[in-house]
XYZ file of C-alpha atoms in Angstrom:
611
model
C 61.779 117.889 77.526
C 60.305 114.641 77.076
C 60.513 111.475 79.686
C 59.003 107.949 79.453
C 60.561 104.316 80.898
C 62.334 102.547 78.347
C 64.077 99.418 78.087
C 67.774 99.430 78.427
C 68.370 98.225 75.391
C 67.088 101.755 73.830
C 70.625 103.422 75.368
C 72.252 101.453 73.161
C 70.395 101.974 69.449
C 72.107 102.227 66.715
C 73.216 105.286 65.282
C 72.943 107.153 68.377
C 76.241 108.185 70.402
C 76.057 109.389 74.033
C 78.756 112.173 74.925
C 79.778 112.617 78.338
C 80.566 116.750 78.762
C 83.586 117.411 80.488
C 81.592 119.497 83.097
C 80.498 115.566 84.296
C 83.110 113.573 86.831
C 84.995 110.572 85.454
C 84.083 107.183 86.152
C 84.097 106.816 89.590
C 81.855 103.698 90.168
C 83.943 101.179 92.608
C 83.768 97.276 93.211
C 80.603 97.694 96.156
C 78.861 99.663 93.019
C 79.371 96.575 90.133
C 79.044 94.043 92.997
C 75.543 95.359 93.572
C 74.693 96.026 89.613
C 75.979 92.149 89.499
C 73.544 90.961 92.362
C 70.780 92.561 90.733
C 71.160 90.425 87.148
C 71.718 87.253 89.315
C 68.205 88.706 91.121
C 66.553 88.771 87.806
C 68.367 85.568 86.598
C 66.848 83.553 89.433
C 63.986 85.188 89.088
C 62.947 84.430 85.398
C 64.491 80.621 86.115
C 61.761 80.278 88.292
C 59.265 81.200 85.750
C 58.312 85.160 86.543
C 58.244 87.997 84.774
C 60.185 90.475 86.636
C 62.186 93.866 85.507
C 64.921 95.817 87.407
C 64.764 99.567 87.506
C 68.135 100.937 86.912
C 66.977 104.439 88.001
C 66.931 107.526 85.847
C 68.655 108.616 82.535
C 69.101 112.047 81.786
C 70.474 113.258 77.959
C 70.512 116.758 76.559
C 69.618 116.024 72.427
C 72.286 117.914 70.244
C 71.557 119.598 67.224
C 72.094 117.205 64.267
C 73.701 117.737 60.519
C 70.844 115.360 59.482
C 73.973 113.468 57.529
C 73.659 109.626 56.650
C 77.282 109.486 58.462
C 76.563 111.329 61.443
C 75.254 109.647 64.436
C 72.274 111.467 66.554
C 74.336 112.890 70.173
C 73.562 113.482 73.023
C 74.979 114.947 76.312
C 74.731 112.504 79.372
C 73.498 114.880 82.080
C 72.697 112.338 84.496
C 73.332 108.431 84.403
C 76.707 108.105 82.615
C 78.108 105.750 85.683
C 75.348 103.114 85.149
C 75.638 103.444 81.317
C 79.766 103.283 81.213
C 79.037 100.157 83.712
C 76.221 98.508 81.505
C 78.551 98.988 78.707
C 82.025 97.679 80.138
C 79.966 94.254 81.236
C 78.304 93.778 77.785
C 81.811 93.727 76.509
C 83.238 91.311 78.998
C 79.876 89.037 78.186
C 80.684 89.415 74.178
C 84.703 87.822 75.346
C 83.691 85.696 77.407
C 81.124 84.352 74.425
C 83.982 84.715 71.735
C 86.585 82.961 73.571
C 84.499 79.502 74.316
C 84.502 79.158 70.273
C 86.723 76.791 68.854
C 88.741 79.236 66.089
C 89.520 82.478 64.990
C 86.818 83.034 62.568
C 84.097 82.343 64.709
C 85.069 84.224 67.442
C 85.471 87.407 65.201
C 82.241 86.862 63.871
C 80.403 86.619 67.743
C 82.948 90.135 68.687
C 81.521 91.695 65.397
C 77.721 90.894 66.221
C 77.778 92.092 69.770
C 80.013 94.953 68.980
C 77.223 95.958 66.412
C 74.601 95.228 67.981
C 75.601 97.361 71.181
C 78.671 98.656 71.275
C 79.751 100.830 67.473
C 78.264 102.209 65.203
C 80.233 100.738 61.937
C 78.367 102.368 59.265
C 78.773 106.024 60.183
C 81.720 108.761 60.021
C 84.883 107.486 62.379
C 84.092 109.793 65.336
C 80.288 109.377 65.051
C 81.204 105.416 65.455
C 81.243 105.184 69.463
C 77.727 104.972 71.279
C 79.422 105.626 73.919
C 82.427 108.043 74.489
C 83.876 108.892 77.947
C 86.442 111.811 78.824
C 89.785 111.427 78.746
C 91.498 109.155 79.952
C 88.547 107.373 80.708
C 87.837 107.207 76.782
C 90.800 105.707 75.596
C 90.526 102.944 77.923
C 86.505 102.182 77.259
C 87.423 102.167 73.474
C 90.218 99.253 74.157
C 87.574 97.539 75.854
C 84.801 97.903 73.162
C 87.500 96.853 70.679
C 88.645 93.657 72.590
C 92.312 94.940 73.009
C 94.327 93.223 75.818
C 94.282 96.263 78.313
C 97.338 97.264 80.306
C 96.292 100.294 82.302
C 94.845 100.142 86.341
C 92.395 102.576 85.964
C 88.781 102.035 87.145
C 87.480 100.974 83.546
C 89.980 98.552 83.668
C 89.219 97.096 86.837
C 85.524 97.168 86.154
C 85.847 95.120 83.280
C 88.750 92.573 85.261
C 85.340 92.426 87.666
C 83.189 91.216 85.659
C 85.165 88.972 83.591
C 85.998 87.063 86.967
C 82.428 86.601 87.845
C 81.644 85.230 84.468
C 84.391 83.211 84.090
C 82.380 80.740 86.512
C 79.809 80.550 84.115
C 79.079 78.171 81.176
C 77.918 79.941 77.423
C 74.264 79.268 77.898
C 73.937 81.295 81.190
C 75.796 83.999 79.980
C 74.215 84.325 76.905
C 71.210 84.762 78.695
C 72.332 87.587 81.004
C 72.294 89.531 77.403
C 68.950 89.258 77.268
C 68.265 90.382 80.903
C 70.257 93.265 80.688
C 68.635 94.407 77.246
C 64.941 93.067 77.776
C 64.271 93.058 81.635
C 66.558 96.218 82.943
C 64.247 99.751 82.651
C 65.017 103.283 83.481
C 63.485 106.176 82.938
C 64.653 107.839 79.786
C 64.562 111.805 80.427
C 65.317 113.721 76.989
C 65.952 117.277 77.038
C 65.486 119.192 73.955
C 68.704 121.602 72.145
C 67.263 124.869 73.840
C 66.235 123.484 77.479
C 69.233 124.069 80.036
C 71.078 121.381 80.990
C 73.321 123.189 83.430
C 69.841 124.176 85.543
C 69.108 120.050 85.518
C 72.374 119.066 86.077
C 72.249 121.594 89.193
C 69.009 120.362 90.320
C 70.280 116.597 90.260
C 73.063 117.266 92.292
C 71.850 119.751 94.616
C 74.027 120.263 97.632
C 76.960 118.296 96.637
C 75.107 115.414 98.012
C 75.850 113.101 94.718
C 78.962 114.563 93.245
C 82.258 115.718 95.756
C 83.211 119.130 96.108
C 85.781 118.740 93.275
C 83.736 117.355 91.021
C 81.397 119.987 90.951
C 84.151 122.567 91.205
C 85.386 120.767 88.234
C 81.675 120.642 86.532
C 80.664 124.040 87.384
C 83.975 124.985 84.906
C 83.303 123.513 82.308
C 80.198 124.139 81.932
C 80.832 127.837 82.219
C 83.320 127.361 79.200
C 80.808 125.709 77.261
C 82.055 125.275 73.815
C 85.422 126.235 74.709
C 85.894 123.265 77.304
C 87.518 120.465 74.901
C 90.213 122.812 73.635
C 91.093 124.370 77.730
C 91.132 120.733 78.769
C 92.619 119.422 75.984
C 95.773 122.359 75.785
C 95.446 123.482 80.203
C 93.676 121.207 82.058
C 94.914 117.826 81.468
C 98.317 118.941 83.034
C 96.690 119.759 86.187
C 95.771 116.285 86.188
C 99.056 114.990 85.918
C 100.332 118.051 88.039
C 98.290 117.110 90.973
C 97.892 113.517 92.579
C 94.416 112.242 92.116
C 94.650 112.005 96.329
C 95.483 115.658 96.547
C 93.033 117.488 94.105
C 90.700 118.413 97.419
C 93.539 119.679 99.013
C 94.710 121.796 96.242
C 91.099 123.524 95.410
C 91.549 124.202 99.347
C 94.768 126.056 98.701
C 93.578 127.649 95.745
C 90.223 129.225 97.802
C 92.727 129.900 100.646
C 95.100 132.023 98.200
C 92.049 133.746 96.659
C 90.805 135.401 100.116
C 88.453 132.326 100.849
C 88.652 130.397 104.445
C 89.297 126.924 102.511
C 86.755 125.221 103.791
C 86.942 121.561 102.080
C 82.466 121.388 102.589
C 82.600 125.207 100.543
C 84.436 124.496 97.658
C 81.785 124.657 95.108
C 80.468 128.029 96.642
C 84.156 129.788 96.641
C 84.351 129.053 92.852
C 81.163 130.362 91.950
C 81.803 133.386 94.331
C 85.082 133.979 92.366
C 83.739 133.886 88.778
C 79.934 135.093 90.175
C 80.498 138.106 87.345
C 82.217 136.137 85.060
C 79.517 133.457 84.370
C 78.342 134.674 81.454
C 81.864 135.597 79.862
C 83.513 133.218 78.513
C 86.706 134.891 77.638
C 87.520 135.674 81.632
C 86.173 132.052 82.958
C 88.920 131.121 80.273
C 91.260 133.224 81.924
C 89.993 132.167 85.758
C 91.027 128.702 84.402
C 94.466 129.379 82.938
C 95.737 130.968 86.491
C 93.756 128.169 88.253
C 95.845 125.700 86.296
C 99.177 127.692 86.569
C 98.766 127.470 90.293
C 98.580 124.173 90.151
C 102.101 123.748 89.276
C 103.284 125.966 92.001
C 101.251 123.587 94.166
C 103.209 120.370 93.154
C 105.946 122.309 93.949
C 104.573 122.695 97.788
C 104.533 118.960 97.681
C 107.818 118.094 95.565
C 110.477 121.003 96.274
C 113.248 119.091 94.299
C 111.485 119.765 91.363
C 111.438 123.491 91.786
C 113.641 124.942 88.635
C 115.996 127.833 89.316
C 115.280 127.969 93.371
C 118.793 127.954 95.663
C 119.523 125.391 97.188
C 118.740 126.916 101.082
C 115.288 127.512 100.062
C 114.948 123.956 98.527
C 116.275 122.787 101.964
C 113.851 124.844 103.737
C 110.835 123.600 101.348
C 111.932 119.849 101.350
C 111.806 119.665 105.089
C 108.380 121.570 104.783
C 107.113 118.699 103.196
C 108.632 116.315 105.176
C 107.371 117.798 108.189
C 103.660 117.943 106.241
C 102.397 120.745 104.528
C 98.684 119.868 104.895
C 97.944 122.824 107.366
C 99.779 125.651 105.605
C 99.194 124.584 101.953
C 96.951 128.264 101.408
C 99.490 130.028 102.871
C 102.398 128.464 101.237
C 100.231 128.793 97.967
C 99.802 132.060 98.169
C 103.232 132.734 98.780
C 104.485 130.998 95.479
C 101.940 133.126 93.938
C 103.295 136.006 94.852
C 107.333 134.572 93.679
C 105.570 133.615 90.391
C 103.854 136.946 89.981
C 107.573 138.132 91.688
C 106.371 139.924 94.231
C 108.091 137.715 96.682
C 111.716 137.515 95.830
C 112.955 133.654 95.909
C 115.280 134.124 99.457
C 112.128 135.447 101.317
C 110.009 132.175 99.766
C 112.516 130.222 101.520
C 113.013 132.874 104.957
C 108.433 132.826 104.890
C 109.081 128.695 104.311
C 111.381 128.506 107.403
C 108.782 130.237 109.353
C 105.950 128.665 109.087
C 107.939 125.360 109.623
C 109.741 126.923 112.697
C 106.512 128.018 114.329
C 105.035 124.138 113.582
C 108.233 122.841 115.201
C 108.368 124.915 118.502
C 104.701 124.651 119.143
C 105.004 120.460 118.453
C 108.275 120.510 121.127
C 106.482 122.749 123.993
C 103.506 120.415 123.608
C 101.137 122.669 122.013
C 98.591 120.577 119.664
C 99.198 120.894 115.877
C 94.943 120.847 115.466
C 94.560 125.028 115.630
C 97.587 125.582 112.975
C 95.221 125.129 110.042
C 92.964 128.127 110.646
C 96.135 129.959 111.901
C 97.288 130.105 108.495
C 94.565 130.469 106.809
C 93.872 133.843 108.856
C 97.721 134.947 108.043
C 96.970 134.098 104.294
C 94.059 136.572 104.154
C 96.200 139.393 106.815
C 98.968 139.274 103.817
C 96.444 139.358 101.302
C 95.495 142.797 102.782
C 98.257 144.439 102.213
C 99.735 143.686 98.845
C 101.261 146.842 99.269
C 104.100 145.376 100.981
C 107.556 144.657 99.479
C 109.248 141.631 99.236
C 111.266 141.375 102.371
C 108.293 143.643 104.515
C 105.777 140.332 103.410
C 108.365 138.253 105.414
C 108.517 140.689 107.951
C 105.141 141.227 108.655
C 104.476 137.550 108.172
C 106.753 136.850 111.585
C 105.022 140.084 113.276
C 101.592 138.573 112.729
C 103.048 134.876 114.351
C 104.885 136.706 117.090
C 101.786 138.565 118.190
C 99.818 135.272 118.554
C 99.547 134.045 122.816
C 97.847 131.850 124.641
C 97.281 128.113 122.912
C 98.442 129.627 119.549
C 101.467 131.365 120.712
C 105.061 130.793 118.770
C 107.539 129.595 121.485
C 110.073 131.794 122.711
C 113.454 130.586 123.703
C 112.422 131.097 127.220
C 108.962 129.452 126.673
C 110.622 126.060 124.820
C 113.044 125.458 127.804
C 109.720 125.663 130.323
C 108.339 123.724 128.357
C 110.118 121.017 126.244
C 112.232 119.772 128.738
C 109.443 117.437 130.630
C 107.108 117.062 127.189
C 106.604 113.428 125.634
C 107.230 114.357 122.016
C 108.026 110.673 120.392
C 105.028 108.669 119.629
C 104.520 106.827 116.476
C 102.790 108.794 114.513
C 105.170 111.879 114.835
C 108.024 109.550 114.699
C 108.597 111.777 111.686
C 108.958 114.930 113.473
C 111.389 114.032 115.898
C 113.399 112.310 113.196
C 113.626 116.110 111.342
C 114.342 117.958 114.376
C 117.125 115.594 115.755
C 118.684 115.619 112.329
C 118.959 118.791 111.783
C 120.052 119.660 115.653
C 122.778 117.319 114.415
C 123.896 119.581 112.122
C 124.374 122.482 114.774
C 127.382 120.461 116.143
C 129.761 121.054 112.857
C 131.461 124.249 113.249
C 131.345 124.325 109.347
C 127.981 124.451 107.499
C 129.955 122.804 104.716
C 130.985 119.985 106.568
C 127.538 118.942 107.769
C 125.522 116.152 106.205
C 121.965 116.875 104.488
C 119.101 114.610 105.239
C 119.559 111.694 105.997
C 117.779 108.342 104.679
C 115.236 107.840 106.516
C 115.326 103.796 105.495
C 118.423 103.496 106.982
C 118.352 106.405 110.219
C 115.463 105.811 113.022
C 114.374 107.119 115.980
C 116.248 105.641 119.398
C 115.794 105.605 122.740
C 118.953 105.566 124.668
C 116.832 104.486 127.556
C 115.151 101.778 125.835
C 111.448 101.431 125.619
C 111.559 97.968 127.423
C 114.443 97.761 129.815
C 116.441 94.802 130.139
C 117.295 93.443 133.272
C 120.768 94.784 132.929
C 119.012 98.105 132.598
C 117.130 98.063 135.837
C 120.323 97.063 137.909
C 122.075 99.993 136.598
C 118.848 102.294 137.138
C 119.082 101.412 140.599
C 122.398 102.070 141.121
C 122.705 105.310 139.838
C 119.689 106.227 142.354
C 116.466 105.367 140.209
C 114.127 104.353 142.973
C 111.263 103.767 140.852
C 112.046 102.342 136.998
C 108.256 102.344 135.958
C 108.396 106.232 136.901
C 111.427 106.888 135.576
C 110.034 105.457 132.444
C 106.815 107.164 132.574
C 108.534 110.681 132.876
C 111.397 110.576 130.942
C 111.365 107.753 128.233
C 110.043 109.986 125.593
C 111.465 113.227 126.537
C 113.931 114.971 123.984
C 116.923 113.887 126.021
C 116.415 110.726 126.264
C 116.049 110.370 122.087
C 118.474 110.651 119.331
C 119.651 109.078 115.572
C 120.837 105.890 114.816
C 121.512 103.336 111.867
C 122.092 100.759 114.114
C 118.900 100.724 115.896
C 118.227 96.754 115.957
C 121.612 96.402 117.289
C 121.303 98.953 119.925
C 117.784 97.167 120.660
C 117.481 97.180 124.912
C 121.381 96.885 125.896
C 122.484 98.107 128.173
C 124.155 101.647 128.489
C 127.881 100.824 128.075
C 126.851 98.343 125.614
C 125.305 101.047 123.067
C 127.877 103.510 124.218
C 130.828 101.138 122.439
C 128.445 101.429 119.159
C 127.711 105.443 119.987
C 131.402 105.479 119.595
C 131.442 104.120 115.892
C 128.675 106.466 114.800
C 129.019 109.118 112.533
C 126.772 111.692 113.899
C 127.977 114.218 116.161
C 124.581 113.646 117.941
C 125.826 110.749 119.885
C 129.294 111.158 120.528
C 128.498 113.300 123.749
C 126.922 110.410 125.391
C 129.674 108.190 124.688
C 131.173 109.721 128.163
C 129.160 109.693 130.035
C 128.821 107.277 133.411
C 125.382 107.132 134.157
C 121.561 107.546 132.679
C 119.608 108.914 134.998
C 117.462 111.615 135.144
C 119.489 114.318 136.083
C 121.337 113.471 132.968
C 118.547 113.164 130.723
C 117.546 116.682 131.560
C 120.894 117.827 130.860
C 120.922 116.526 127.572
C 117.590 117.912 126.828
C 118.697 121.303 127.851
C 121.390 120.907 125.141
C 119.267 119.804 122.737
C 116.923 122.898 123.255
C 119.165 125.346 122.948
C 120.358 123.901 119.939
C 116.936 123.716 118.664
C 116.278 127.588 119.460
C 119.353 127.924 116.958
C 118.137 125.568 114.484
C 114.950 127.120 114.366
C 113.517 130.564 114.222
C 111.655 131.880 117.116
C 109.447 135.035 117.697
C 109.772 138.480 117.458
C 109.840 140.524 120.501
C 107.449 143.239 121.383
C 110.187 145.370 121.072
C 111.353 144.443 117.993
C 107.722 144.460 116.304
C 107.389 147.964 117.550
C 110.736 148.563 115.953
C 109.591 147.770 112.480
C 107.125 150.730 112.386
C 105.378 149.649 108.454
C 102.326 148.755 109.924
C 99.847 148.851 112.584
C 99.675 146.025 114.773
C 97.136 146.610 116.371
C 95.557 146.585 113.406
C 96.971 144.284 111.617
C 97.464 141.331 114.690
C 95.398 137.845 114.139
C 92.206 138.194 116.034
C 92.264 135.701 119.436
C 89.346 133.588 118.187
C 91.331 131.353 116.214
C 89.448 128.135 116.394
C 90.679 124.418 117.086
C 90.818 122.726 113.980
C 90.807 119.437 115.119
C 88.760 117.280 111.847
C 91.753 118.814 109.668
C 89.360 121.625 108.121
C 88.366 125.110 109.486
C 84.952 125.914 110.832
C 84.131 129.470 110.345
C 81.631 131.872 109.203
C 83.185 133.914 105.989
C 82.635 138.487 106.469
């Protein structure tokens, strides 16, 4: 290894080309990043206009040399271990300062011939074999963008190269030729870094490690996603290029995180978002020096991925019933986010068909049952996280168990639970849910799935009831309205309402007092008998029951609610008794119960110590 400061213009020489390994992150540099790169020439720029000699340290540069063929044709590569965001983001400005040169001359010719200098000079290598021509190549898709930028094509795409180079072409556009001809020569003359060289035998992995020690410069997926590659060495190009580019299009770029969570969770790990990097190299710990089962690692770690996209798009689940699609698609509606491990592991064990597809569906409709009761007795969603995470690992105990048993035991394990975990009973939910505030904005969503599909428990015929309904067209209402009208408060007080502020604050957002409506912003604050004459042209069974009625007060309201939980205790599944878990006699529970130190999960991510 060999270091020394350099001028930038040495990173781009001819006849050298600068690979970025697939075990490095993508371009991730954002507007704050060029903004500041930007301020820093307009530093120097003043600076030198003011006659001194300054320089700008860019930071460090770290390449790993290749081994060469020594060919006239062949270009002399290296591996970017460390710098490859400041060098894509040198290289995307140079080419918007070469446009912006070429398009202030007057014809075609000319501005060819400026594009062909400065595309030369810094940008290709002309004179050597076609993939030896690049100085600088990116991964995909990151590469084919950067090489429509070096080429001057008229880009199309939204990715960050894209928008890097949109960046900087709207800063220069404010500038004549001179001045920007001049930023050239900052960029190659006054710009430094420290050029760090490794040699073919040093490790690069070991410096790459060191670099990034603690996660504290890359995210937990990116050196999830690092760490894999590198342990495929050689192999890498042809896994991403045949397995891992459809996990990319698999999973949203928002959700990756989420899904290495799932992935640790269904692999015996507590899914810890901060631990990512440390379940991975805990899985393939043995495998690190075999690149045939890191291969293998990778091709179930991509498989899964699919069945993950699945979690978050039932519809597109092939060859699944239509109940358990049902089942999932309200899953997701509802938000998967806290049983993702669980649920991974579960289509796991369909793929690997373990799990036959009606108990995916029956293990779907409990975790989303337990979710629902919990959210309707009040109980705070924050603990359900680490609640299924703790299930995923009980199940991944005992394998042993056959299809319908894993569904079994799955409901024994959420039965058992008390206290601030516990799964509602019937009993429990009409203690409880009668008097709870459920509606508030952000869980408008919630109350929207359980009224809709409480609607459906008033059709004697499963047939004949509707499926979900557009939620674009169907909101949330409150029969009691939110801000009373005048009209309102007469009525209030003659059905016997003493106080209408604490009537309001006690029973606005209460289940009874909520249903569905497409007619919302007609319904708006009118008064009862007003909304009742649109109740009355509604299509949902829902409201037809308070088309009758005289009065809404809160006698009535709690009424209503009572219905409403009863229905719900149909709609969805409720707990096992002690009785019944006894009764199933496959396994010990006192063994096999979730411990009580489940922990509140609050920041969305579990807290615990793994053994």
């Amino acid at each position: 290894m060999h270091a020394g400061e350099i001028k930038v213009e040495e990173l781009f020489k001819s006849d050298n080309q600068l690979l970025v390994p697939l075990w490095q992150r993508r371009y991730a540099w954002q507007r704050p990043q060029w903004a500041a790169l930007w301020n820093d020439l307009l530093r120097v720029e003043r600076s030198v206009a003011n006659g001194q000699s300054v320089s700008h340290f860019i930071g460090s540069v770290v390449l790993h040399a290749q081994e060469g063929t020594g060919l006239p044709t062949d270009a002399h590569r290296f591996l970017v271990v460390d710098g490859q965001q400041r060098i894509t983001t040198l290289t995307i400005l140079i080419c918007a300062i070469r446009d912006h040169i070429a398009r202030s001359e007057d014809d075609a010719e000319a501005r060819d011939r400026v594009t062909d200098l400065y595309t030369t000079r810094y940008l290709r290598n002309s004179n050597l074999a076609p993939d030896h021509r690049e100085r600088l190549v990116l991964q995909q898709p990151d590469r084919t963008a950067l090489a429509l930028v070096v080429e001057g094509e008229e880009l199309s795409g939204s990715g960050t190269v894209e928008q890097a180079f949109k960046y900087f072409s709207d800063e220069l556009a404010r500038m004549p030729r001179d001045r920007v001809e001049a930023l050239v020569t900052h960029i190659a003359k006054r710009f430094t870094a420290v050029w760090v060289v490794l040699e073919p035998g040093d490790n690069a992995h070991r410096v790459f490690q060191t670099l990034n020690s603690g996660g504290k410069q890359l995210d937990q997926s990116d050196l999830v996603r690092n760490y894999f590659f590198l342990l495929l060495g050689e192999e890498g190009d042809a896994f991403y290029k045949s397995h891992w580019k459809h996990l990319e299009s698999d999973v949203p770029a928002s959700k990756l995180q989420s899904y290495l969570a799932a992935w640790s969770i269904s692999q015996g790990h507590f899914g810890s978002k901060g631990q990512l990097f440390d379940y991975f190299q805990k899985d393939l710990k043995s495998s690190e020096s075999d690149e045939a089962k890191v291969f293998a690692y990778g091709l179930q770690f991509v498989e899964a991925s699919k069945l993950y996209r699945y979690i978050l798009f039932p519809d597109e689940i092939p060859g699944v019933s239509a109940g358990t699609v049902a089942t999932l698609k309200a899953l997701s509606r509802w938000g998967t986010d806290p049983a993702e491990g669980l649920l991974l592991y579960l289509f796991r064990e369909y793929k690997s068909e373990r799990l036959e597809e009606a108990d995916l569906g029956e293990a779907g409709e409990l975790i989303l049952s337990y979710m629902v009761r919990r959210f309707l007795a009040g109980f705070a969603p924050n603990r359900h996280r680490s609640i299924f995470v703790r299930l995923a690992l009980r199940l991944r105990e005992r394998e042993e168990l056959k299809s319908a048993e894993t569904v079994q035991f799955l409901r024994a394990l959420l039965s058992e639970l008390e206290g601030d975990n516990a799964w509602p009973t019937d009993a429990l939910l009409r203690d409880r849910a009668l008097a709870t505030p459920i509606y508030t904005e952000p869980r408008r969503k919630w109350v929207f799935l359980v009224l809709e599909r409480v609607n459906r428990t008033y059709f004697q015929y499963a047939a004949n009831a509707p499926g979900d309904l557009d939620d674009s067209k169907y909101t949330v209402e409150h029969v009691l309205p939110q801000r009373p009208s005048k009209g309102w408060e007469s009525d209030l007080n003659l059905w016997g309402v003493g106080s209408v502020p604490g009537f309001l604050e006690t029973h606005l957002h209460v289940i009874g007092n909520l249903t569905l409506s497409a007619t919302n912003s007609q319904l708006s604050n009118k008064r009862l008998a007003d909304k009742q004459h649109i109740y009355k042209d509604d299509t949902l069974k829902l409201n037809q029951e308070i088309v009758a009625l005289d009065r809404w007060d809160p006698a009535v309201i709690n009424s209503r609610g009572l219905d409403l939980i009863a229905r719900v205790s149909k709609a969805f599944t409720g707990p096992l008794s002690r009785g019944a878990i006894e009764g199933l006699g496959f396994f010990d529970v006192a063994r096999d119960s979730l411990p009580d130190d489940v922990i509140d999960d609050s920041d969305g991510d579990i807290e615990v110590e793994e053994g």
